[in-house]
PDB file of C-alpha atoms and ligand atoms in Angstrom:
ATOM      1  CA  MET A 123     -10.925  23.844   5.603  1.00 88.00           C
ATOM      2  CA  ILE A 124     -11.234  20.217   4.632  1.00 97.00           C
ATOM      3  CA  ALA A 125     -14.200  19.334   2.446  1.00 98.00           C
ATOM      4  CA  VAL A 126     -15.555  15.817   2.808  1.00 98.00           C
ATOM      5  CA  ILE A 127     -17.007  14.917  -0.576  1.00 98.00           C
ATOM      6  CA  GLU A 128     -18.964  11.771  -1.334  1.00 98.00           C
ATOM      7  CA  SER A 129     -20.031  12.218  -4.940  1.00 98.00           C
ATOM      8  CA  VAL A 130     -17.957  12.046  -8.103  1.00 98.00           C
ATOM      9  CA  ASP A 131     -19.889  14.987  -9.603  1.00 98.00           C
ATOM     10  CA  ALA A 132     -19.101  17.301  -6.682  1.00 98.00           C
ATOM     11  CA  LEU A 133     -15.469  16.239  -6.709  1.00 98.00           C
ATOM     12  CA  SER A 134     -15.175  16.760 -10.470  1.00 98.00           C
ATOM     13  CA  LYS A 135     -16.476  20.326 -10.129  1.00 98.00           C
ATOM     14  CA  ARG A 136     -13.828  21.120  -7.502  1.00 98.00           C
ATOM     15  CA  ILE A 137     -11.110  19.543  -9.638  1.00 98.00           C
ATOM     16  CA  GLU A 138     -12.214  21.592 -12.645  1.00 98.00           C
ATOM     17  CA  GLU A 139     -11.812  24.767 -10.557  1.00 98.00           C
ATOM     18  CA  TYR A 140      -8.331  23.710  -9.453  1.00 98.00           C
ATOM     19  CA  ARG A 141      -7.356  23.055 -13.058  1.00 98.00           C
ATOM     20  CA  GLU A 142      -8.697  26.432 -14.199  1.00 98.00           C
ATOM     21  CA  ASN A 143      -6.433  27.998 -11.576  1.00 98.00           C
ATOM     22  CA  GLU A 144      -3.486  25.847 -12.754  1.00 98.00           C
ATOM     23  CA  LYS A 145      -3.137  24.074  -9.402  1.00 98.00           C
ATOM     24  CA  THR A 146      -1.211  20.814  -9.169  1.00 98.00           C
ATOM     25  CA  ILE A 147      -2.934  17.911  -7.425  1.00 98.00           C
ATOM     26  CA  GLY A 148      -1.361  15.219  -5.231  1.00 98.00           C
ATOM     27  CA  PHE A 149      -3.532  12.199  -4.487  1.00 99.00           C
ATOM     28  CA  VAL A 150      -3.316   9.701  -1.606  1.00 99.00           C
ATOM     29  CA  PRO A 151      -5.671   6.702  -1.924  1.00 98.00           C
ATOM     30  CA  THR A 152      -6.388   4.890   1.351  1.00 98.00           C
ATOM     31  CA  MET A 153      -8.848   2.564   2.997  1.00 98.00           C
ATOM     32  CA  GLY A 154      -9.054   4.808   6.057  1.00 97.00           C
ATOM     33  CA  ALA A 155      -8.333   4.036   9.728  1.00 96.00           C
ATOM     34  CA  LEU A 156      -5.526   6.501   9.174  1.00 98.00           C
ATOM     35  CA  HIS A 157      -2.220   6.398  11.022  1.00 98.00           C
ATOM     36  CA  GLU A 158       1.191   8.086  10.785  1.00 98.00           C
ATOM     37  CA  GLY A 159       2.046   5.966   7.722  1.00 98.00           C
ATOM     38  CA  HIS A 160      -0.799   7.552   5.770  1.00 98.00           C
ATOM     39  CA  ILE A 161       0.012  10.981   7.193  1.00 98.00           C
ATOM     40  CA  SER A 162       3.595  10.712   5.924  1.00 98.00           C
ATOM     41  CA  LEU A 163       2.181  10.297   2.398  1.00 98.00           C
ATOM     42  CA  VAL A 164      -0.070  13.310   2.915  1.00 98.00           C
ATOM     43  CA  ARG A 165       2.876  15.428   4.123  1.00 98.00           C
ATOM     44  CA  LYS A 166       4.943  14.554   1.086  1.00 98.00           C
ATOM     45  CA  ALA A 167       1.989  15.253  -1.206  1.00 98.00           C
ATOM     46  CA  LYS A 168       1.508  18.638   0.473  1.00 98.00           C
ATOM     47  CA  ARG A 169       5.165  19.559  -0.011  1.00 98.00           C
ATOM     48  CA  GLU A 170       5.070  18.692  -3.705  1.00 98.00           C
ATOM     49  CA  ASN A 171       1.612  19.911  -4.823  1.00 98.00           C
ATOM     50  CA  ASP A 172      -0.763  22.873  -4.432  1.00 98.00           C
ATOM     51  CA  ILE A 173      -3.733  20.672  -3.574  1.00 98.00           C
ATOM     52  CA  VAL A 174      -3.910  17.361  -1.687  1.00 98.00           C
ATOM     53  CA  ILE A 175      -6.838  14.993  -2.130  1.00 98.00           C
ATOM     54  CA  ILE A 176      -7.075  11.839  -0.038  1.00 98.00           C
ATOM     55  CA  SER A 177      -9.620   9.106  -0.650  1.00 98.00           C
ATOM     56  CA  VAL A 178     -11.074   6.861   2.026  1.00 98.00           C
ATOM     57  CA  PHE A 179     -12.744   3.848   0.486  1.00 98.00           C
ATOM     58  CA  VAL A 180     -12.712   0.269   1.750  1.00 97.00           C
ATOM     59  CA  ASN A 181     -12.676  -1.448  -1.616  1.00 96.00           C
ATOM     60  CA  PRO A 182     -14.524  -4.776  -1.462  1.00 95.00           C
ATOM     61  CA  THR A 183     -13.107  -6.059  -4.767  1.00 92.00           C
ATOM     62  CA  GLN A 184      -9.586  -6.355  -3.316  1.00 94.00           C
ATOM     63  CA  PHE A 185     -10.599  -8.484  -0.312  1.00 94.00           C
ATOM     64  CA  ASN A 186     -10.288 -12.192  -0.945  1.00 90.00           C
ATOM     65  CA  ASP A 187     -11.327 -12.861   2.653  1.00 91.00           C
ATOM     66  CA  LYS A 188     -14.861 -11.741   3.543  1.00 93.00           C
ATOM     67  CA  LYS A 189     -14.118 -11.719   7.274  1.00 93.00           C
ATOM     68  CA  ASP A 190     -11.170  -9.380   6.728  1.00 92.00           C
ATOM     69  CA  LEU A 191     -13.497  -7.023   4.837  1.00 94.00           C
ATOM     70  CA  GLU A 192     -16.118  -7.126   7.593  1.00 95.00           C
ATOM     71  CA  LYS A 193     -13.546  -6.508  10.316  1.00 92.00           C
ATOM     72  CA  TYR A 194     -11.757  -3.705   8.458  1.00 95.00           C
ATOM     73  CA  PRO A 195     -11.960  -0.602  10.709  1.00 94.00           C
ATOM     74  CA  ARG A 196     -14.123   2.286   9.473  1.00 96.00           C
ATOM     75  CA  THR A 197     -13.346   5.528  11.312  1.00 96.00           C
ATOM     76  CA  LEU A 198     -14.111   8.388   8.909  1.00 98.00           C
ATOM     77  CA  ASP A 199     -14.754  11.082  11.544  1.00 98.00           C
ATOM     78  CA  ALA A 200     -11.493  10.339  13.346  1.00 98.00           C
ATOM     79  CA  ASP A 201      -9.695  10.204   9.981  1.00 98.00           C
ATOM     80  CA  VAL A 202     -10.900  13.679   9.003  1.00 98.00           C
ATOM     81  CA  GLU A 203      -9.919  14.989  12.445  1.00 97.00           C
ATOM     82  CA  LEU A 204      -6.406  13.573  12.035  1.00 98.00           C
ATOM     83  CA  LEU A 205      -6.041  15.249   8.639  1.00 98.00           C
ATOM     84  CA  VAL A 206      -7.018  18.743   9.819  1.00 96.00           C
ATOM     85  CA  PRO A 207      -3.471  19.989  10.628  1.00 97.00           C
ATOM     86  CA  HIS A 208      -2.014  18.718   7.350  1.00 98.00           C
ATOM     87  CA  GLY A 209      -3.467  21.062   4.742  1.00 97.00           C
ATOM     88  CA  VAL A 210      -5.591  18.488   2.937  1.00 98.00           C
ATOM     89  CA  SER A 211      -8.187  20.133   0.674  1.00 98.00           C
ATOM     90  CA  ILE A 212     -10.527  17.208   0.074  1.00 98.00           C
ATOM     91  CA  VAL A 213     -11.340  13.881   1.708  1.00 98.00           C
ATOM     92  CA  PHE A 214     -13.109  11.873  -0.981  1.00 98.00           C
ATOM     93  CA  ALA A 215     -15.241   9.281   0.803  1.00 98.00           C
ATOM     94  CA  PRO A 216     -17.438   7.746  -1.875  1.00 98.00           C
ATOM     95  CA  GLY A 217     -20.012   4.994  -1.536  1.00 96.00           C
ATOM     96  CA  MET A 218     -19.913   1.836  -3.636  1.00 95.00           C
ATOM     97  CA  HIS A 219     -22.304   3.213  -6.270  1.00 95.00           C
ATOM     98  CA  GLU A 220     -20.012   6.215  -6.875  1.00 96.00           C
ATOM     99  CA  VAL A 221     -16.896   4.120  -7.415  1.00 95.00           C
ATOM    100  CA  TYR A 222     -18.652   1.310  -9.256  1.00 94.00           C
ATOM    101  CA  PRO A 223     -21.709   2.792 -10.983  1.00 92.00           C
ATOM    102  CA  LYS A 224     -23.608   0.662 -13.458  1.00 86.00           C
ATOM    103  CA  GLY A 225     -22.241   0.954 -16.955  1.00 75.00           C
ATOM    104  CA  VAL A 226     -18.720   2.077 -16.033  1.00 71.00           C
ATOM    105  CA  GLU A 227     -16.000  -0.115 -17.483  1.00 68.00           C
ATOM    106  CA  LEU A 228     -14.263  -1.638 -14.463  1.00 67.00           C
ATOM    107  CA  GLY A 229     -11.081  -2.663 -16.226  1.00 63.00           C
ATOM    108  CA  SER A 230     -11.159  -6.197 -14.889  1.00 69.00           C
ATOM    109  CA  ASP A 231      -8.809  -7.173 -17.708  1.00 81.00           C
ATOM    110  CA  ILE A 232      -6.013  -4.759 -16.754  1.00 90.00           C
ATOM    111  CA  ASP A 233      -2.637  -6.243 -17.679  1.00 91.00           C
ATOM    112  CA  LEU A 234      -0.637  -6.702 -14.479  1.00 94.00           C
ATOM    113  CA  GLY A 235       2.412  -7.963 -16.373  1.00 93.00           C
ATOM    114  CA  GLY A 236       2.562 -11.130 -14.281  1.00 93.00           C
ATOM    115  CA  LEU A 237       3.618  -9.028 -11.274  1.00 96.00           C
ATOM    116  CA  ASP A 238       0.628 -10.436  -9.389  1.00 94.00           C
ATOM    117  CA  GLU A 239       1.760 -14.040  -9.648  1.00 91.00           C
ATOM    118  CA  TYR A 240       4.002 -14.093  -6.601  1.00 93.00           C
ATOM    119  CA  MET A 241       3.871 -13.345  -2.874  1.00 97.00           C
ATOM    120  CA  GLU A 242       0.614 -11.513  -1.986  1.00 96.00           C
ATOM    121  CA  GLY A 243      -0.774 -12.428  -5.409  1.00 95.00           C
ATOM    122  CA  ALA A 244      -0.204 -16.130  -4.789  1.00 95.00           C
ATOM    123  CA  PHE A 245      -1.667 -16.040  -1.276  1.00 94.00           C
ATOM    124  CA  ARG A 246      -4.541 -13.630  -1.995  1.00 93.00           C
ATOM    125  CA  PRO A 247      -6.130 -14.625  -5.321  1.00 92.00           C
ATOM    126  CA  GLY A 248      -7.770 -11.701  -7.125  1.00 91.00           C
ATOM    127  CA  HIS A 249      -6.423  -9.130  -4.648  1.00 94.00           C
ATOM    128  CA  PHE A 250      -4.314  -7.145  -7.113  1.00 96.00           C
ATOM    129  CA  LYS A 251      -6.967  -7.203  -9.829  1.00 94.00           C
ATOM    130  CA  GLY A 252      -9.199  -5.454  -7.294  1.00 94.00           C
ATOM    131  CA  VAL A 253      -6.466  -2.988  -6.315  1.00 96.00           C
ATOM    132  CA  ALA A 254      -5.651  -2.133  -9.945  1.00 96.00           C
ATOM    133  CA  GLN A 255      -9.344  -1.745 -10.716  1.00 94.00           C
ATOM    134  CA  VAL A 256     -10.037   0.698  -7.895  1.00 96.00           C
ATOM    135  CA  VAL A 257      -6.848   2.732  -8.384  1.00 97.00           C
ATOM    136  CA  LYS A 258      -7.544   3.022 -12.130  1.00 96.00           C
ATOM    137  CA  ARG A 259     -11.080   4.246 -11.398  1.00 95.00           C
ATOM    138  CA  LEU A 260      -9.866   6.697  -8.734  1.00 97.00           C
ATOM    139  CA  LEU A 261      -7.170   8.056 -11.058  1.00 98.00           C
ATOM    140  CA  GLU A 262      -9.823   8.640 -13.746  1.00 96.00           C
ATOM    141  CA  ILE A 263     -11.925  10.569 -11.235  1.00 97.00           C
ATOM    142  CA  VAL A 264      -9.171  12.590  -9.529  1.00 98.00           C
ATOM    143  CA  THR A 265      -6.760  13.008 -12.495  1.00 98.00           C
ATOM    144  CA  PRO A 266      -3.872  13.843 -10.142  1.00 98.00           C
ATOM    145  CA  ASP A 267      -0.418  15.048 -11.180  1.00 98.00           C
ATOM    146  CA  ARG A 268       1.130  12.773  -8.566  1.00 98.00           C
ATOM    147  CA  LEU A 269      -0.008   9.617  -6.802  1.00 99.00           C
ATOM    148  CA  TYR A 270       1.468   8.788  -3.374  1.00 98.00           C
ATOM    149  CA  MET A 271       1.818   5.176  -2.235  1.00 98.00           C
ATOM    150  CA  GLY A 272       3.797   3.437   0.499  1.00 98.00           C
ATOM    151  CA  GLN A 273       6.789   1.125   0.092  1.00 98.00           C
ATOM    152  CA  LYS A 274       5.138  -1.009   2.774  1.00 98.00           C
ATOM    153  CA  ASP A 275       2.946  -2.486   0.047  1.00 98.00           C
ATOM    154  CA  PHE A 276       5.874  -3.176  -2.262  1.00 98.00           C
ATOM    155  CA  GLN A 277       4.045  -5.416  -4.698  1.00 98.00           C
ATOM    156  CA  GLN A 278       1.083  -3.036  -4.799  1.00 98.00           C
ATOM    157  CA  PHE A 279       3.071   0.008  -5.915  1.00 97.00           C
ATOM    158  CA  SER A 280       5.034  -2.120  -8.418  1.00 98.00           C
ATOM    159  CA  ILE A 281       1.765  -3.248  -9.997  1.00 97.00           C
ATOM    160  CA  ILE A 282       0.267   0.249 -10.004  1.00 98.00           C
ATOM    161  CA  GLY A 283       3.509   1.606 -11.555  1.00 98.00           C
ATOM    162  CA  HIS A 284       3.203  -1.025 -14.281  1.00 97.00           C
ATOM    163  CA  MET A 285      -0.455  -0.123 -14.858  1.00 97.00           C
ATOM    164  CA  ILE A 286       0.320   3.595 -15.106  1.00 97.00           C
ATOM    165  CA  ARG A 287       3.035   2.921 -17.680  1.00 97.00           C
ATOM    166  CA  THR A 288       1.063   0.451 -19.811  1.00 96.00           C
ATOM    167  CA  LEU A 289      -2.152   2.507 -19.819  1.00 96.00           C
ATOM    168  CA  HIS A 290      -0.173   5.746 -20.412  1.00 97.00           C
ATOM    169  CA  ILE A 291      -1.830   7.453 -17.452  1.00 97.00           C
ATOM    170  CA  HIS A 292      -0.475  10.997 -16.977  1.00 97.00           C
ATOM    171  CA  THR A 293       0.254  10.651 -13.270  1.00 98.00           C
ATOM    172  CA  GLU A 294       3.633  10.317 -11.589  1.00 98.00           C
ATOM    173  CA  LEU A 295       3.858   7.577  -8.952  1.00 98.00           C
ATOM    174  CA  VAL A 296       5.737   8.677  -5.824  1.00 98.00           C
ATOM    175  CA  VAL A 297       6.743   5.909  -3.414  1.00 98.00           C
ATOM    176  CA  CYS A 298       7.152   6.799   0.255  1.00 98.00           C
ATOM    177  CA  ARG A 299       9.247   5.071   2.914  1.00 98.00           C
ATOM    178  CA  ILE A 300       7.764   2.735   5.530  1.00 98.00           C
ATOM    179  CA  ILE A 301       6.671   4.341   8.806  1.00 98.00           C
ATOM    180  CA  ARG A 302       7.038   2.056  11.842  1.00 98.00           C
ATOM    181  CA  GLU A 303       5.774   1.795  15.392  1.00 97.00           C
ATOM    182  CA  SER A 304       8.430   2.122  18.107  1.00 96.00           C
ATOM    183  CA  SER A 305       8.786  -1.687  18.178  1.00 96.00           C
ATOM    184  CA  GLY A 306       9.720  -1.641  14.485  1.00 98.00           C
ATOM    185  CA  LEU A 307       6.366  -3.073  13.369  1.00 98.00           C
ATOM    186  CA  ALA A 308       5.286  -1.418  10.109  1.00 98.00           C
ATOM    187  CA  MET A 309       2.245   0.745  10.820  1.00 98.00           C
ATOM    188  CA  SER A 310      -0.981  -0.695   9.467  1.00 97.00           C
ATOM    189  CA  SER A 311      -4.686  -0.180  10.045  1.00 94.00           C
ATOM    190  CA  ARG A 312      -4.846  -3.902  10.846  1.00 94.00           C
ATOM    191  CA  ASN A 313      -2.396  -3.558  13.786  1.00 96.00           C
ATOM    192  CA  GLU A 314      -5.349  -2.389  15.911  1.00 94.00           C
ATOM    193  CA  ARG A 315      -6.648  -5.952  15.789  1.00 94.00           C
ATOM    194  CA  LEU A 316      -3.523  -7.418  17.411  1.00 97.00           C
ATOM    195  CA  LEU A 317      -3.423  -8.225  21.119  1.00 98.00           C
ATOM    196  CA  GLN A 318      -1.224  -5.660  22.873  1.00 97.00           C
ATOM    197  CA  LYS A 319       1.308  -8.365  23.781  1.00 97.00           C
ATOM    198  CA  THR A 320       1.555  -9.488  20.167  1.00 98.00           C
ATOM    199  CA  ARG A 321       1.881  -5.907  18.989  1.00 97.00           C
ATOM    200  CA  ASP A 322       4.786  -5.340  21.374  1.00 96.00           C
ATOM    201  CA  GLN A 323       6.510  -8.502  20.131  1.00 97.00           C
ATOM    202  CA  ALA A 324       5.841  -7.850  16.447  1.00 98.00           C
ATOM    203  CA  GLY A 325       9.101  -5.927  16.072  1.00 98.00           C
ATOM    204  CA  LEU A 326      10.396  -9.448  15.404  1.00 98.00           C
ATOM    205  CA  ILE A 327       9.352  -9.063  11.770  1.00 98.00           C
ATOM    206  CA  TYR A 328      11.523  -6.011  11.092  1.00 98.00           C
ATOM    207  CA  LYS A 329      14.378  -7.398  13.218  1.00 98.00           C
ATOM    208  CA  THR A 330      14.333 -10.531  11.055  1.00 98.00           C
ATOM    209  CA  LEU A 331      14.317  -8.488   7.840  1.00 98.00           C
ATOM    210  CA  LYS A 332      17.280  -6.449   9.090  1.00 98.00           C
ATOM    211  CA  ALA A 333      19.163  -9.644   9.973  1.00 98.00           C
ATOM    212  CA  VAL A 334      18.440 -11.046   6.495  1.00 98.00           C
ATOM    213  CA  LYS A 335      19.913  -7.851   5.051  1.00 98.00           C
ATOM    214  CA  LYS A 336      22.964  -8.122   7.309  1.00 98.00           C
ATOM    215  CA  TYR A 337      23.687 -11.650   6.088  1.00 98.00           C
ATOM    216  CA  ARG A 338      22.930 -10.968   2.414  1.00 97.00           C
ATOM    217  CA  ASN A 339      26.555 -11.336   1.340  1.00 96.00           C
ATOM    218  CA  SER A 340      27.471 -14.252   3.582  1.00 97.00           C
ATOM    219  CA  LYS A 341      24.468 -16.581   3.082  1.00 98.00           C
ATOM    220  CA  SER A 342      22.806 -17.919  -0.060  1.00 98.00           C
ATOM    221  CA  VAL A 343      19.204 -16.980  -0.860  1.00 98.00           C
ATOM    222  CA  SER A 344      17.915 -20.372   0.273  1.00 98.00           C
ATOM    223  CA  GLU A 345      19.907 -20.094   3.540  1.00 98.00           C
ATOM    224  CA  LEU A 346      18.583 -16.572   4.099  1.00 98.00           C
ATOM    225  CA  LYS A 347      14.994 -17.723   3.586  1.00 98.00           C
ATOM    226  CA  LYS A 348      15.413 -20.729   5.857  1.00 98.00           C
ATOM    227  CA  TYR A 349      17.031 -18.577   8.519  1.00 98.00           C
ATOM    228  CA  GLY A 350      14.359 -15.853   8.304  1.00 98.00           C
ATOM    229  CA  LEU A 351      11.383 -18.235   8.284  1.00 98.00           C
ATOM    230  CA  LYS A 352      12.753 -20.075  11.328  1.00 98.00           C
ATOM    231  CA  ARG A 353      13.213 -16.805  13.210  1.00 98.00           C
ATOM    232  CA  LEU A 354       9.667 -15.753  12.358  1.00 98.00           C
ATOM    233  CA  ALA A 355       7.985 -19.016  13.327  1.00 98.00           C
ATOM    234  CA  VAL A 356       7.638 -18.114  17.004  1.00 98.00           C
ATOM    235  CA  PRO A 357       4.019 -18.321  18.260  1.00 98.00           C
ATOM    236  CA  PRO A 358       1.798 -16.372  17.868  1.00 98.00           C
ATOM    237  CA  PHE A 359       3.690 -15.508  14.672  1.00 98.00           C
ATOM    238  CA  GLN A 360       3.321 -17.795  11.701  1.00 98.00           C
ATOM    239  CA  PRO A 361       4.940 -16.783   8.399  1.00 98.00           C
ATOM    240  CA  ASP A 362       3.141 -17.263   5.061  1.00 97.00           C
ATOM    241  CA  TYR A 363       6.269 -16.529   3.020  1.00 98.00           C
ATOM    242  CA  LEU A 364       9.616 -14.819   3.030  1.00 98.00           C
ATOM    243  CA  SER A 365      10.574 -14.086  -0.564  1.00 98.00           C
ATOM    244  CA  ILE A 366      13.707 -12.553  -1.990  1.00 98.00           C
ATOM    245  CA  VAL A 367      12.804 -11.003  -5.319  1.00 98.00           C
ATOM    246  CA  ASP A 368      13.990  -8.667  -8.016  1.00 97.00           C
ATOM    247  CA  GLY A 369      12.600  -5.223  -7.152  1.00 97.00           C
ATOM    248  CA  PHE A 370      11.594  -4.492 -10.764  1.00 95.00           C
ATOM    249  CA  THR A 371      10.103  -7.795 -11.950  1.00 95.00           C
ATOM    250  CA  LEU A 372       9.201  -9.300  -8.524  1.00 96.00           C
ATOM    251  CA  GLN A 373      10.616 -12.594  -9.840  1.00 95.00           C
ATOM    252  CA  PRO A 374      12.121 -14.756  -7.072  1.00 96.00           C
ATOM    253  CA  LEU A 375      15.933 -14.594  -7.061  1.00 98.00           C
ATOM    254  CA  ASN A 376      18.222 -17.584  -6.621  1.00 97.00           C
ATOM    255  CA  ASP A 377      21.243 -15.354  -6.220  1.00 97.00           C
ATOM    256  CA  ILE A 378      21.142 -11.785  -4.938  1.00 97.00           C
ATOM    257  CA  ASN A 379      24.113 -10.878  -7.105  1.00 95.00           C
ATOM    258  CA  SER A 380      22.144 -11.717 -10.255  1.00 96.00           C
ATOM    259  CA  SER A 381      20.045  -8.577  -9.706  1.00 97.00           C
ATOM    260  CA  THR A 382      20.800  -4.878  -9.287  1.00 97.00           C
ATOM    261  CA  TYR A 383      17.727  -4.426  -7.077  1.00 97.00           C
ATOM    262  CA  ALA A 384      16.914  -7.087  -4.487  1.00 98.00           C
ATOM    263  CA  VAL A 385      14.103  -6.938  -1.950  1.00 98.00           C
ATOM    264  CA  ALA A 386      13.050  -9.275   0.854  1.00 98.00           C
ATOM    265  CA  CYS A 387       9.265  -9.364   1.341  1.00 98.00           C
ATOM    266  CA  VAL A 388       7.444 -11.117   4.129  1.00 98.00           C
ATOM    267  CA  ALA A 389       3.901 -11.946   5.233  1.00 98.00           C
ATOM    268  CA  VAL A 390       3.222 -13.178   8.749  1.00 98.00           C
ATOM    269  CA  TRP A 391       0.017 -14.176  10.552  1.00 98.00           C
ATOM    270  CA  ALA A 392      -0.550 -13.246  14.189  1.00 98.00           C
ATOM    271  CA  ASP A 393      -3.839 -13.240  16.141  1.00 97.00           C
ATOM    272  CA  GLY A 394      -5.706 -13.863  12.880  1.00 95.00           C
ATOM    273  CA  VAL A 395      -4.190 -10.725  11.325  1.00 95.00           C
ATOM    274  CA  ARG A 396      -1.965 -10.814   8.266  1.00 96.00           C
ATOM    275  CA  LEU A 397       1.050  -8.493   8.510  1.00 98.00           C
ATOM    276  CA  ILE A 398       3.334  -7.619   5.602  1.00 98.00           C
ATOM    277  CA  ASP A 399       6.690  -5.901   5.500  1.00 98.00           C
ATOM    278  CA  ASN A 400       9.789  -5.649   3.317  1.00 98.00           C
ATOM    279  CA  ILE A 401      13.353  -4.406   3.188  1.00 98.00           C
ATOM    280  CA  ILE A 402      15.517  -3.400   0.240  1.00 98.00           C
ATOM    281  CA  LEU A 403      18.588  -5.664   0.360  1.00 98.00           C
ATOM    282  CA  LYS A 404      20.432  -3.808  -2.361  1.00 97.00           C
ATOM    283  CA  LYS A 405      19.812  -1.231  -5.074  1.00 96.00           C
ATOM    284  CA  ASP A 406      22.802  -0.468  -7.314  1.00 92.00           C
TER     285      ASP A 406
HETATM  286  P1  LIG B 603      -4.183   1.372   3.042  1.00 64.45           P
HETATM  287  O1  LIG B 603      -5.096   2.323   3.713  1.00 64.45           O
HETATM  288  O2  LIG B 603      -3.663   0.294   3.928  1.00 64.45           O
HETATM  289  O3  LIG B 603      -4.727   0.874   1.734  1.00 64.45           O
HETATM  290  O4  LIG B 603      -2.897   2.218   2.657  1.00 64.45           O
HETATM  291  C1  LIG B 603      -2.973   3.393   1.891  1.00 64.45           C
HETATM  292  C2  LIG B 603      -1.589   3.801   1.477  1.00 64.45           C
HETATM  293  O5  LIG B 603      -0.809   4.053   2.634  1.00 64.45           O
HETATM  294  C3  LIG B 603      -0.852   2.710   0.682  1.00 64.45           C
HETATM  295  O6  LIG B 603      -0.141   3.319  -0.379  1.00 64.45           O
HETATM  296  C4  LIG B 603       0.058   2.120   1.694  1.00 64.45           C
HETATM  297  O7  LIG B 603       1.230   1.554   1.143  1.00 64.45           O
HETATM  298  C5  LIG B 603       0.408   3.334   2.538  1.00 64.45           C
HETATM  299  N1  LIG B 603       0.846   2.909   3.866  1.00 64.45           N
HETATM  300  C6  LIG B 603       0.190   2.070   4.717  1.00 64.45           C
HETATM  301  N2  LIG B 603       0.931   1.837   5.812  1.00 64.45           N
HETATM  302  C7  LIG B 603       2.069   2.543   5.660  1.00 64.45           C
HETATM  303  C8  LIG B 603       3.252   2.710   6.460  1.00 64.45           C
HETATM  304  N3  LIG B 603       3.398   2.091   7.629  1.00 64.45           N
HETATM  305  N4  LIG B 603       4.226   3.515   5.992  1.00 64.45           N
HETATM  306  C9  LIG B 603       4.080   4.151   4.788  1.00 64.45           C
HETATM  307  N5  LIG B 603       3.010   4.031   3.986  1.00 64.45           N
HETATM  308  C10 LIG B 603       2.015   3.232   4.417  1.00 64.45           C
END
């Protein structure tokens, strides 16, 4: 039976019981409108822990665009339904006042190690401060053994990994592979807002990333970026950036061979929706 819990107090009581019974806890934070990408995280958490807790909270502090926040889908009943076959113990669906009660230190000065300066950080000011803030708060509430996040949000898990290390949080970060629609488009709650025609064509993003990977040894970084951006600039698609970065520091690379871990990350607009994706070019 899944319990849908809204209050921190009720959740804390359940967690105390689990701890008394020496259960391990896997935690999957989400903003809801669940799809197979989220479910893949849940499955992995279930395999590796006794108890799985998933949170559904559309966190306003990580939205730099008010319209995006307003339009973000909220489908809690359908989300719970989708989770039923997957052995989740608790869906934590708190209100604002539970996550951000008066008097609780929000950690707005969390050190992000400069990892927020590039890519999404550059295009979405304040976004990662909001993400770090909410994940820190949720980790304090849930105190999980393991935290499950998707590679789809490459910069996000890098920043959360940094936060966990610098704040000495006793939670292991587990990164899960990207789950895609049949077209190759990375699954996202925002895909629902695409026109069907656009959604069918959006495999272009992954195809471009794969081509960039294919040419990684025969083209320079600037040639790869030029090539990729040109391929992506087909209406209704309009790229924000295609960056080739070091997978540890997220610093832009001039030469792929200067790093042991190179990743190509991309953000593309279509139908007023911002889509992100990435591919690991090499990891020695
Ligand atoms: P969100 O609800 O978009 O905040 O995502 C919650 C978690 O699910 C994040 O760790 C995401 O990286 C992960 N996630 C979202 N989409 C996918 C996907 N297509 N494949 C794997 N993980 C995903």
